[in-house]
XYZ file of C-alpha atoms in Angstrom:
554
model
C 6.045 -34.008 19.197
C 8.773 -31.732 19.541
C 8.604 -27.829 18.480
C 10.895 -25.219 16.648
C 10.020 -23.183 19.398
C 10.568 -25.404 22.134
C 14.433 -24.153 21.246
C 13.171 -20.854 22.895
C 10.544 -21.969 25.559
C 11.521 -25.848 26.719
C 13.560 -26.635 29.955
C 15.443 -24.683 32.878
C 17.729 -23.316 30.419
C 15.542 -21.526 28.565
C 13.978 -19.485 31.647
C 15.566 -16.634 30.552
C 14.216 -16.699 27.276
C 10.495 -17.468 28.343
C 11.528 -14.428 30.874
C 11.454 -11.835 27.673
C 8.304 -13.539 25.981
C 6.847 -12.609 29.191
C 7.409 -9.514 29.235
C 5.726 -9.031 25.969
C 2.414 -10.202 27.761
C 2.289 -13.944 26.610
C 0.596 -16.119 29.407
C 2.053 -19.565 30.072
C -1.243 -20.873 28.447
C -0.111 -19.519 25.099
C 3.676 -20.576 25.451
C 2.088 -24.046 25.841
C 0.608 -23.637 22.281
C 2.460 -23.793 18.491
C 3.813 -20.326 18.119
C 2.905 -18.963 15.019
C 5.083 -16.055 12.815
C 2.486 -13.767 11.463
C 4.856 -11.620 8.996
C 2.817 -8.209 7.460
C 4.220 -5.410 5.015
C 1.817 -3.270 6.606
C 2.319 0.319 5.735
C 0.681 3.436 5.581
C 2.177 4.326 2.051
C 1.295 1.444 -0.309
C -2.678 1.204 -0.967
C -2.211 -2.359 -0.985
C -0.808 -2.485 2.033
C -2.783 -0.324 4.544
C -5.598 -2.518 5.215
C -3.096 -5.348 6.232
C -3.190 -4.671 9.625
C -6.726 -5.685 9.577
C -5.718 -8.585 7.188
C -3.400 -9.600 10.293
C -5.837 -9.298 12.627
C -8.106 -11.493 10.996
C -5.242 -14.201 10.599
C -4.832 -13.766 13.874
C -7.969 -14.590 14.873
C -7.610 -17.904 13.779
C -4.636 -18.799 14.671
C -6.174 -19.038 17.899
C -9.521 -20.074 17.084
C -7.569 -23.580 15.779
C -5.197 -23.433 19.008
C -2.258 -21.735 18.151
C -0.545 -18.466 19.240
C 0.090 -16.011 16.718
C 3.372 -13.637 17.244
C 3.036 -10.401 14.717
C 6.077 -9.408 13.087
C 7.008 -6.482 10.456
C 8.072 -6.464 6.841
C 9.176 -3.914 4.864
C 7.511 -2.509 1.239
C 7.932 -0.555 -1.173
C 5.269 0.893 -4.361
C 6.261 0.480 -6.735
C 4.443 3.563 -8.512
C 5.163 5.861 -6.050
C 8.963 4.635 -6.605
C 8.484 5.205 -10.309
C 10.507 7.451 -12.388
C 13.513 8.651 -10.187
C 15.849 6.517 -7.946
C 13.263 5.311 -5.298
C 12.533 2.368 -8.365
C 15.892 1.471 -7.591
C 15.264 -0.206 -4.335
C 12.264 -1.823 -5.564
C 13.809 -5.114 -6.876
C 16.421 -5.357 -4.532
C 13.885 -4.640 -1.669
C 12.924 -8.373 -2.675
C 15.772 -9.685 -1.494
C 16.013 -7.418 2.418
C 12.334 -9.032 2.618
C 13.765 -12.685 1.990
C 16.369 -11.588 4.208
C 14.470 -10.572 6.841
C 11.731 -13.004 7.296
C 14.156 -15.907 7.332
C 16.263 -13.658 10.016
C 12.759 -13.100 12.431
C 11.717 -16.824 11.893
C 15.165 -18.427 12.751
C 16.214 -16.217 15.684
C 12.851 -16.631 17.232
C 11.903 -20.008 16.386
C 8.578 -20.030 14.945
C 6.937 -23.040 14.142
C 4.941 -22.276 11.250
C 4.295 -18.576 9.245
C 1.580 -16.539 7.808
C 2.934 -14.414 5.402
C 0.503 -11.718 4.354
C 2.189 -9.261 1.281
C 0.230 -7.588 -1.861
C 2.401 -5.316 -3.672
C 5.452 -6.308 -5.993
C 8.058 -7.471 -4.555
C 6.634 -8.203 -1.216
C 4.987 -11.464 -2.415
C 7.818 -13.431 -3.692
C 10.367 -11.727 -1.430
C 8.178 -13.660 1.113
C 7.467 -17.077 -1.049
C 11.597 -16.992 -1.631
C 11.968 -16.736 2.599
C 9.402 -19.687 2.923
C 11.298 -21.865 0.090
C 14.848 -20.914 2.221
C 13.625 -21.806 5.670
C 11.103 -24.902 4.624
C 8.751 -24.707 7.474
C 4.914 -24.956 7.601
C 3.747 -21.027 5.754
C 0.683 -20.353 3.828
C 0.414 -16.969 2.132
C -2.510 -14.514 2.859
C -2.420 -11.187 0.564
C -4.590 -8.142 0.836
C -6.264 -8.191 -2.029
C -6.651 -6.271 -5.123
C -8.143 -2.773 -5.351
C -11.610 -2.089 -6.922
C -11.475 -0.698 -10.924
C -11.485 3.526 -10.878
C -13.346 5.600 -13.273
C -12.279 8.130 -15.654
C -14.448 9.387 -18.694
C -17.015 7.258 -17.988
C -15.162 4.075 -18.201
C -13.654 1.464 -15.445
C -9.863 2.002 -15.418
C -6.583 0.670 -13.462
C -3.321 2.402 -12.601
C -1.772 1.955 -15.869
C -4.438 4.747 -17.263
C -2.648 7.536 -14.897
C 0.939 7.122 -16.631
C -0.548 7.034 -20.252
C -3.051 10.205 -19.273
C 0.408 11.794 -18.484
C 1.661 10.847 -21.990
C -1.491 11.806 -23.571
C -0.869 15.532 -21.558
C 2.433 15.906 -22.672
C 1.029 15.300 -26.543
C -1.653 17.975 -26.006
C -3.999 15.214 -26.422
C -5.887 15.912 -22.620
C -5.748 19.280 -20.254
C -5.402 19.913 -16.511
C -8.995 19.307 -15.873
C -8.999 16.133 -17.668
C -5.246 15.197 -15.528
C -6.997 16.119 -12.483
C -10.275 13.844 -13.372
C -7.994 10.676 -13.992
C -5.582 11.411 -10.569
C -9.138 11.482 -8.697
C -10.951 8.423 -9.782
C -8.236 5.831 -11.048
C -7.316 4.415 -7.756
C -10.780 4.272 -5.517
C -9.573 2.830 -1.944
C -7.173 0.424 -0.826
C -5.205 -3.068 -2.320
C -2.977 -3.961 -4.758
C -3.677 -1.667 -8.404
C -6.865 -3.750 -9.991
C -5.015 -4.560 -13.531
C -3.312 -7.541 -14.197
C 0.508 -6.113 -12.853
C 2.759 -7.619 -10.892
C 1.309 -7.849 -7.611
C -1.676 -9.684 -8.790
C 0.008 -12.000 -10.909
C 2.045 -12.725 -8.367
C -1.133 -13.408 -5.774
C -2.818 -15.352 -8.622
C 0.176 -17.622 -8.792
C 0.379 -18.075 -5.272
C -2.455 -19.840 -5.390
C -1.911 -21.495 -8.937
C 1.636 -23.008 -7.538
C -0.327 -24.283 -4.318
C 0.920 -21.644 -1.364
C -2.244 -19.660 -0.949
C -5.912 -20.646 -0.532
C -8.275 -20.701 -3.471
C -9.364 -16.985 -3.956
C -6.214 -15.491 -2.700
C -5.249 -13.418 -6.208
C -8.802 -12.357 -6.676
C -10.962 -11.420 -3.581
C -11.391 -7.523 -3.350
C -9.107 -5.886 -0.675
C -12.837 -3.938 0.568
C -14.819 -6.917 0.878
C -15.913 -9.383 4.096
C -14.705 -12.828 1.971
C -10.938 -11.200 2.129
C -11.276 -11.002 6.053
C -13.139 -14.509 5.720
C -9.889 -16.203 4.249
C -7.257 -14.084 6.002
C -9.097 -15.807 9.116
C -9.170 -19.229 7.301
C -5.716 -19.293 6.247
C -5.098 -18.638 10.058
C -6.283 -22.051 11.080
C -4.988 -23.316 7.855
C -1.403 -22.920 8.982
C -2.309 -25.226 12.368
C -3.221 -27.868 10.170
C 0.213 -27.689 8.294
C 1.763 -27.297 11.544
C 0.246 -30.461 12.594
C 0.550 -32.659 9.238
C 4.289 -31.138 8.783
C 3.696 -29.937 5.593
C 6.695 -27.778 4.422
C 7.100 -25.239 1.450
C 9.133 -27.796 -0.566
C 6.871 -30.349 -0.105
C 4.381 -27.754 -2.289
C 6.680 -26.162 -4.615
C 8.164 -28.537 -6.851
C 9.049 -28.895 -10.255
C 5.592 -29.793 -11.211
C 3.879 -27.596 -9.184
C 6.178 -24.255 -10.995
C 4.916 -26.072 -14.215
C 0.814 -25.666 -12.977
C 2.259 -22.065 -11.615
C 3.837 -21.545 -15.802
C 0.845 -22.581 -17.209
C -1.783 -20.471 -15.248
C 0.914 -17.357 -16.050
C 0.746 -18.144 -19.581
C -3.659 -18.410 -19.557
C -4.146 -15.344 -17.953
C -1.279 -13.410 -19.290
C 0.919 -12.404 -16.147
C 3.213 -9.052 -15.760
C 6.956 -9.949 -17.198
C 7.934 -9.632 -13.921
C 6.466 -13.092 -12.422
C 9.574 -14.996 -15.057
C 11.837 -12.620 -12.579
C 9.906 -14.026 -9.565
C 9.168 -17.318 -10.090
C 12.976 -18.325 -11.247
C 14.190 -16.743 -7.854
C 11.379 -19.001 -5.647
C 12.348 -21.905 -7.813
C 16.012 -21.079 -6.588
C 15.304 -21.456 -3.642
C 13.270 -24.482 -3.162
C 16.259 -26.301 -5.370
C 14.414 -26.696 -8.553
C 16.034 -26.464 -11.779
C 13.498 -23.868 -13.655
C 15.052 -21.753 -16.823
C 13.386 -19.414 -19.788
C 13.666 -22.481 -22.150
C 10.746 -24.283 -20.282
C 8.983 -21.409 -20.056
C 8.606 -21.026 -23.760
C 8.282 -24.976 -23.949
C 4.827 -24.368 -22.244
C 3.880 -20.951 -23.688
C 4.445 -22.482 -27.096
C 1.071 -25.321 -26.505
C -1.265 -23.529 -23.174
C -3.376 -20.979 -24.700
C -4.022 -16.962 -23.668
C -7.700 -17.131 -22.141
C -7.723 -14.181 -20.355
C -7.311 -10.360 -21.129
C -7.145 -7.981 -18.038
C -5.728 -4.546 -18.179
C -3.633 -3.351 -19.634
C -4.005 -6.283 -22.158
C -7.830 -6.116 -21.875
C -11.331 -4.261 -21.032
C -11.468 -6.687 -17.272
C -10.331 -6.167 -14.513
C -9.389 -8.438 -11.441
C -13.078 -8.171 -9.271
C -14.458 -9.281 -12.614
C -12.375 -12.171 -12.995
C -13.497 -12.678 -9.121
C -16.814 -13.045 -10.045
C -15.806 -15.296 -13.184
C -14.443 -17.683 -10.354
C -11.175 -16.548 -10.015
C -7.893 -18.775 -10.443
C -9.744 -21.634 -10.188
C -11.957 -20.933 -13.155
C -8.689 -20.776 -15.191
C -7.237 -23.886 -13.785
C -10.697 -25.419 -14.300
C -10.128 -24.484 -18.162
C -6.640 -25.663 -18.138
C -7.943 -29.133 -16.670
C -9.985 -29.726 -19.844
C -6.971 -30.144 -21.925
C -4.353 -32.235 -19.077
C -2.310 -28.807 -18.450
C -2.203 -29.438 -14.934
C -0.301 -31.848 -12.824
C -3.862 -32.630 -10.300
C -2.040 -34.575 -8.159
C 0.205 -32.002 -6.004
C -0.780 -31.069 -2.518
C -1.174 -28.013 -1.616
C -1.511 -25.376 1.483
C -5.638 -26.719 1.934
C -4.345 -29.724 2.864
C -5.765 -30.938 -0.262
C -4.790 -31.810 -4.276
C -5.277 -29.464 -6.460
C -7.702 -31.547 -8.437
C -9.948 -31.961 -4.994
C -9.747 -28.193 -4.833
C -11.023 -28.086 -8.417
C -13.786 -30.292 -7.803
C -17.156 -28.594 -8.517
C -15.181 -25.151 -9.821
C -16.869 -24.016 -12.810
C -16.123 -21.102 -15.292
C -18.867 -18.325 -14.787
C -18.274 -16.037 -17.789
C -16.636 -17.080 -20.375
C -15.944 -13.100 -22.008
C -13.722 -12.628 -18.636
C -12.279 -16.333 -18.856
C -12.400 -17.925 -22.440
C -13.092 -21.229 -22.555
C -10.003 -23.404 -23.216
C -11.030 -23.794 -27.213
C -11.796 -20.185 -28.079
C -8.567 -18.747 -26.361
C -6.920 -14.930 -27.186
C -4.234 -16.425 -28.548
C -3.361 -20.263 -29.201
C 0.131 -19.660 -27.202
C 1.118 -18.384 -23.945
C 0.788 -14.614 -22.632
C 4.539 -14.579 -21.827
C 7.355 -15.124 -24.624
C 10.781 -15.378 -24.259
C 13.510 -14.529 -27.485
C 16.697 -14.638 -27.985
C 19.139 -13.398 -30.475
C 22.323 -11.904 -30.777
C 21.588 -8.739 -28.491
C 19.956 -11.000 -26.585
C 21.998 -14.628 -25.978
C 20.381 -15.245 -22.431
C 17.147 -14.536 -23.350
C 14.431 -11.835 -22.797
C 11.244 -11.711 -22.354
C 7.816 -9.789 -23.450
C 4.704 -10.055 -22.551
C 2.818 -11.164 -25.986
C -0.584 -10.744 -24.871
C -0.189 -6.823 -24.448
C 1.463 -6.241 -27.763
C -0.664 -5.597 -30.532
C -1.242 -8.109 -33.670
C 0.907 -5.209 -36.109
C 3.835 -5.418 -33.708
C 4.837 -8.942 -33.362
C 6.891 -8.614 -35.970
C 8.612 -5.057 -36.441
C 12.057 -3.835 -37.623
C 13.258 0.080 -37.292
C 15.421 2.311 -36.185
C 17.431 1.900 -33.275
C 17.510 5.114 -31.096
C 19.634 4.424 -27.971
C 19.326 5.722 -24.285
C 22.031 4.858 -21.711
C 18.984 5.224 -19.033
C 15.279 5.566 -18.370
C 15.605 9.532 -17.820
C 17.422 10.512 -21.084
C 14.532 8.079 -22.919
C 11.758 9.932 -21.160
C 12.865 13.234 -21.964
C 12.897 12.495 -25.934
C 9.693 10.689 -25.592
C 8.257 13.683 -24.128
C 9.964 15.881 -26.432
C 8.713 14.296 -29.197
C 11.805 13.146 -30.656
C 10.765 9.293 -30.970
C 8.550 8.461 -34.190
C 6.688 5.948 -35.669
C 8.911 2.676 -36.514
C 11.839 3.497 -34.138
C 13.105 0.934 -31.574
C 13.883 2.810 -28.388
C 16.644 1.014 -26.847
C 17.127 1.736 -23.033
C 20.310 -0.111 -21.463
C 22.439 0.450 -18.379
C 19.140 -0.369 -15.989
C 19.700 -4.099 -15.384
C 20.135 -5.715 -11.934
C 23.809 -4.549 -12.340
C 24.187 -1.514 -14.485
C 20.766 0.514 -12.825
C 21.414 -1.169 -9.961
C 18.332 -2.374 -9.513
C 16.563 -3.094 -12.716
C 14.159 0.503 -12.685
C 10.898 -0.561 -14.460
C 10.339 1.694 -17.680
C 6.548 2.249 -16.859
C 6.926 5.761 -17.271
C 8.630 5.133 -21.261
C 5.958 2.343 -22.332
C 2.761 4.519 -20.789
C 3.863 7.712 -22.506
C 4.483 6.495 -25.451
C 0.636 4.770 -25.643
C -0.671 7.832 -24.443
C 0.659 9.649 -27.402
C -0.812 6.605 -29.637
C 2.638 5.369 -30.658
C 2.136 2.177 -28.772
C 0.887 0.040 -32.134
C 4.463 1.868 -34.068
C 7.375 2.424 -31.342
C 8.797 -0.769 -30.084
C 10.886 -0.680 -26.620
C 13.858 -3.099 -25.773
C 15.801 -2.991 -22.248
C 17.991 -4.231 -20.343
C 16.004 -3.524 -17.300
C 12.212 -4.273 -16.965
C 8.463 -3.245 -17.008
C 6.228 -3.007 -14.556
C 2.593 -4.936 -15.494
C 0.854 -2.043 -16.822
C 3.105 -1.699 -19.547
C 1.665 -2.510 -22.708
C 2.843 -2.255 -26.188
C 6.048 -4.022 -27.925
C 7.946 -3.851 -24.562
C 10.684 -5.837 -24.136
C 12.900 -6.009 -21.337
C 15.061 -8.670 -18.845
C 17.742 -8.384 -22.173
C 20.606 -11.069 -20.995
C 23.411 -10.317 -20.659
C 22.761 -6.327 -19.627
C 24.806 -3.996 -21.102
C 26.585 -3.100 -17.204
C 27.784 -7.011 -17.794
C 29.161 -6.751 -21.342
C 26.033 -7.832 -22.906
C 25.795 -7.234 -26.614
C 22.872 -4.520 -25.888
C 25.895 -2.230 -24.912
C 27.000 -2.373 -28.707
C 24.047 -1.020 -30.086
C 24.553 2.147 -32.219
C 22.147 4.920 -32.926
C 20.674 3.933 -36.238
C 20.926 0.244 -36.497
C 18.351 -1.599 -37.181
C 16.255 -3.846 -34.723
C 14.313 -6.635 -36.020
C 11.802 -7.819 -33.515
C 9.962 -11.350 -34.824
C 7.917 -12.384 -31.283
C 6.299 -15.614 -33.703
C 9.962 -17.026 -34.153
C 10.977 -15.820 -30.670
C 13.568 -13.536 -32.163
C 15.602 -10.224 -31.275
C 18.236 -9.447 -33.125
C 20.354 -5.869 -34.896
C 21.017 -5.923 -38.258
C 24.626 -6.432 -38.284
C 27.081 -8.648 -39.613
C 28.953 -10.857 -37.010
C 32.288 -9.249 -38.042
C 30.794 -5.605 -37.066
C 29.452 -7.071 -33.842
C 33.058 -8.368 -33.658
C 34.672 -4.972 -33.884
C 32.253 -2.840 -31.577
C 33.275 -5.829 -28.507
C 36.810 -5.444 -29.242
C 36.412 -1.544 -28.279
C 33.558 -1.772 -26.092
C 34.540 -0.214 -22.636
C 31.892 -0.495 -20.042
C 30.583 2.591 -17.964
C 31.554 3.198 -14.500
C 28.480 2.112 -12.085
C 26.091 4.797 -10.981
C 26.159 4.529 -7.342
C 29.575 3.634 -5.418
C 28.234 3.474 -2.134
C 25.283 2.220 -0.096
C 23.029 -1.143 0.257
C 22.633 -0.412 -4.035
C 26.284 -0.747 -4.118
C 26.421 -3.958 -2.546
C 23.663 -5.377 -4.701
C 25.522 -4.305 -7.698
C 28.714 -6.390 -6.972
C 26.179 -9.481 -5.779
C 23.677 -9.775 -7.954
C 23.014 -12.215 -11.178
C 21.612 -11.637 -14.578
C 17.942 -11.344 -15.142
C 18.134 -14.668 -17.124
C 18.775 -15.992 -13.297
C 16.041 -14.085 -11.355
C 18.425 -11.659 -10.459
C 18.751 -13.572 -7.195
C 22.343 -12.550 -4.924
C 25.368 -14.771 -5.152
């Protein structure tokens, strides 16, 4: 059958071409075999990412033990805590789109016939599931797994304890000794931070929506079963190689439906509604916040992993991972079982035999959290395209909460009167101007939401944005606000002092104001000049959509 890459290796013509492979040491036995794209973010400055070269290897490995020839190319990253809290969390979301950008670029001008994608952190995962959705060739996605829990005052701890140990310092709640104690032991070795944030939800979906092997979300970074299915996913892609199964013929409408309700049992960072409407863009299907809240409205919140909960992801490992979830989910029809996926297989033959192995990491499907979804979505008038929060992190006394608006035209002037202790219990902090257009880039306010529970103000402070959180936020944190403020969004016509009634139940944000007042403030309403003129930000600024959309580029 014919090749991709015979448009690089086949006939007279394409001596030349065969000439430069050459040179890069390939023998004419391998350019006889399925070349194979393996794509890795491997760095040495995100913990999730510096074992990946030994994640690649792995793949690798077989990709030749099932007859193929694997061709290692780059990706770029970026971490998203080390980004936090000053510009570098600028380039995080946007970096989403260069990685799209680039793998589509390094598959197409060199003709790879199927890809291993192997991400862990943030934006890395669905900047790469967006590229395989584009370019609809054989891919399977391999991540590095998540880090190991830390420790701090005797108990297990994620990432998300570092920023609210910082809030709890700046209260005079902890000293340097006890700063020092958390910095050491929170994050023990390398993979993707062990709560339930971004880049896990993202891996756990991966395999929920049918692109990664069973165990992909969940498989410590540190142990010999991660190398195991790096290795296994290697061979894996031969056999999609061979059968032609493509990315689209995985992700369709039904299959982001499986991916929606897994998200809403095990209660998934805000960001993977970002995510998952960009993949869904690309693959062609129709996916908006309205079905999302269709489904989180009837599948139930079974599982509570930091920052929601006590767990952590190696527990939920040893509870069976995703597919102890799905296996719950499959008790009450959730699931579509019929959808193939990247084993070759349905997802009800991968099910077959899974069992739930502790039901206090995984509930079982009729003693849930909640009876609803771990993601909501609310609208309102400072809010007509929707936002979203992540219900499973807020706690019972905030679902419903009115106060005080107190307004911040970015992250850094909210931070300082957090710190300063100028915020108080009942007040709304309102934080606009950090959308994909008016940041650029959509900052996350992880810094905001982790002070403010360190200084035990997350059951009585609410937070609302235009911009968004990262997964270990907790606490009445509301963000994606549609439009953003940068776009003429309602948000921008807040006033210090209005009131902010928050009503998560009825799916409901709205200010206390009359329609003629709202009226009145858009007639005057002058946006801000953008906050970078110049750059690769720049560009993203004039190209990007609305949060509503994914923030994908137009």
């Amino acid at each position: 059958m014919e090749r991709r890459s015979d448009n690089i290796l086949k006939g007279a013509e394409r001596m030349p071409n065969r000439s430069l492979l050459r040179a890069c040491g390939y023998t004419d036995e391998e350019l006889k075999k399925p070349l194979i794209g393996v794509i890795s973010s491997f760095t040495e400055i995100i913990p999730g990412h510096i074992n990946l070269d030994k994640i690649a290897e792995a793949v690798k490995t077989g990709v030749r033990i099932a007859g193929g020839t694997p061709v290692m190319m780059p990706a770029i990253g970026v971490c998203d805590g080390i980004a936090m809290g000053h510009i570098g969390m600028k380039f995080s979301l946007p970096s989403r789109e260069l990685i799209a950008d680039s793998v589509e670029t390094l598959a197409q001008a060199h003709q790879m016939d199927g890809l291993v994608l192997i991400p862990n952190c943030d934006k890395i995962v669905p900047g790469m599931l967006m590229a395989a959705a584009r370019l609809n060739i054989p891919s399977i996605v391999i991540s590095g797994g998540p880090m190991l829990a830390g420790t701090y005052d005797g108990e297990r701890i994620s990432l998300s304890k570092t920023f609210e140990t910082v809030g709890a310092y700046k209260a005079g709640l902890v000293d340097d000794a006890k700063l020092h104690e958390c910095e050491v032991g929170s994050c023990p070795g390398c993979g993707s931070c062990s709560g339930m944030y971004t880049a896990n939800s993202m891996n756990c979906l991966s395999e929920a929506i049918g692109m990664a092997l069973p165990g992909n979300g969940t498989i410590p970074a540190v142990y010999s079963d991660r190398i195991h299915l790096a290795k296994h996913a290697g061979m894996k892609i031969m056999e999609l190689v061979e059968k032609n199964i493509k990315p689209r013929d995985i992700l369709t409408l039904e299959a982001f439906k499986n991916a929606l309700c897994c998200e809403m049992a095990i209660g998934c960072s805000t960001n993977s509604v970002l995510h998952l409407l960009a993949i869904a863009n690309e693959a062609g299907v129709k996916l908006d916040l309205k079905m999302l809240n269709e489904i989180s409205a009837v599948v139930p919140n079974i599982c509570h992993l930091a920052p929601a909960g006590p767990h952590h992801i190696e527990e939920l490992y040893r509870a069976g991972g995703v597919p102890a979830i799905m296996s719950e989910l499959k008790k009450k029809n959730f699931l579509n079982l019929s959808l193939i996926t990247v084993t070759g297989k349905t997802v009800g033959e991968n099910l077959e035999g899974v069992v739930n192995k502790n039901t206090t990491v995984v509930r079982d499907i009729d003693n849930p959290y909640m009876p609803n979804g771990g993601i909501a979505i609310l609208w309102g008038n400072i809010a007509k395209d929707g936002c979203v929060v992540k219900r499973s992190a807020v706690a019972p006394e905030m679902m419903t909460h009115t106060g005080k608006a107190r307004v911040f035209d970015s992250e850094d002037d909210a931070i300082q009167a957090i710190y300063g202790g100028k915020i108080v219990k009942g007040d709304v902090v309102v934080i606009r101007y950090e959308g994909p257009k008016g940041g650029p880039g959509m900052r996350e306010m992880l810094n905001p939401t982790s002070a403010l529970a360190g200084m035990k103000l997350d059951k009585d402070v609410a937070l609302i944005t235009d911009g968004r959180f990262s997964g270990a936020s907790r606490g009445a944190s509301i963000g994606h606000i549609s439009p953003e403020a940068a776009s003429g969004g309602e948000i921008a016509l807040i006033e210090e002092g209005d009131l902010i009634e928050i009503d998560i139940p009825n799916s409901k944000l709205n200010v206390l104001i009359s329609d003629e007042e709202m009226n009145k403030r858009k007639a005057n309403f002058v946006p801000k000049e953008p906050k970078i003129k110049t750059g690769w930000l720049y560009r993203y600024s004039k190209l990007v959509t609305s949060a509503d959309q994914g923030a994908i580029l137009k």
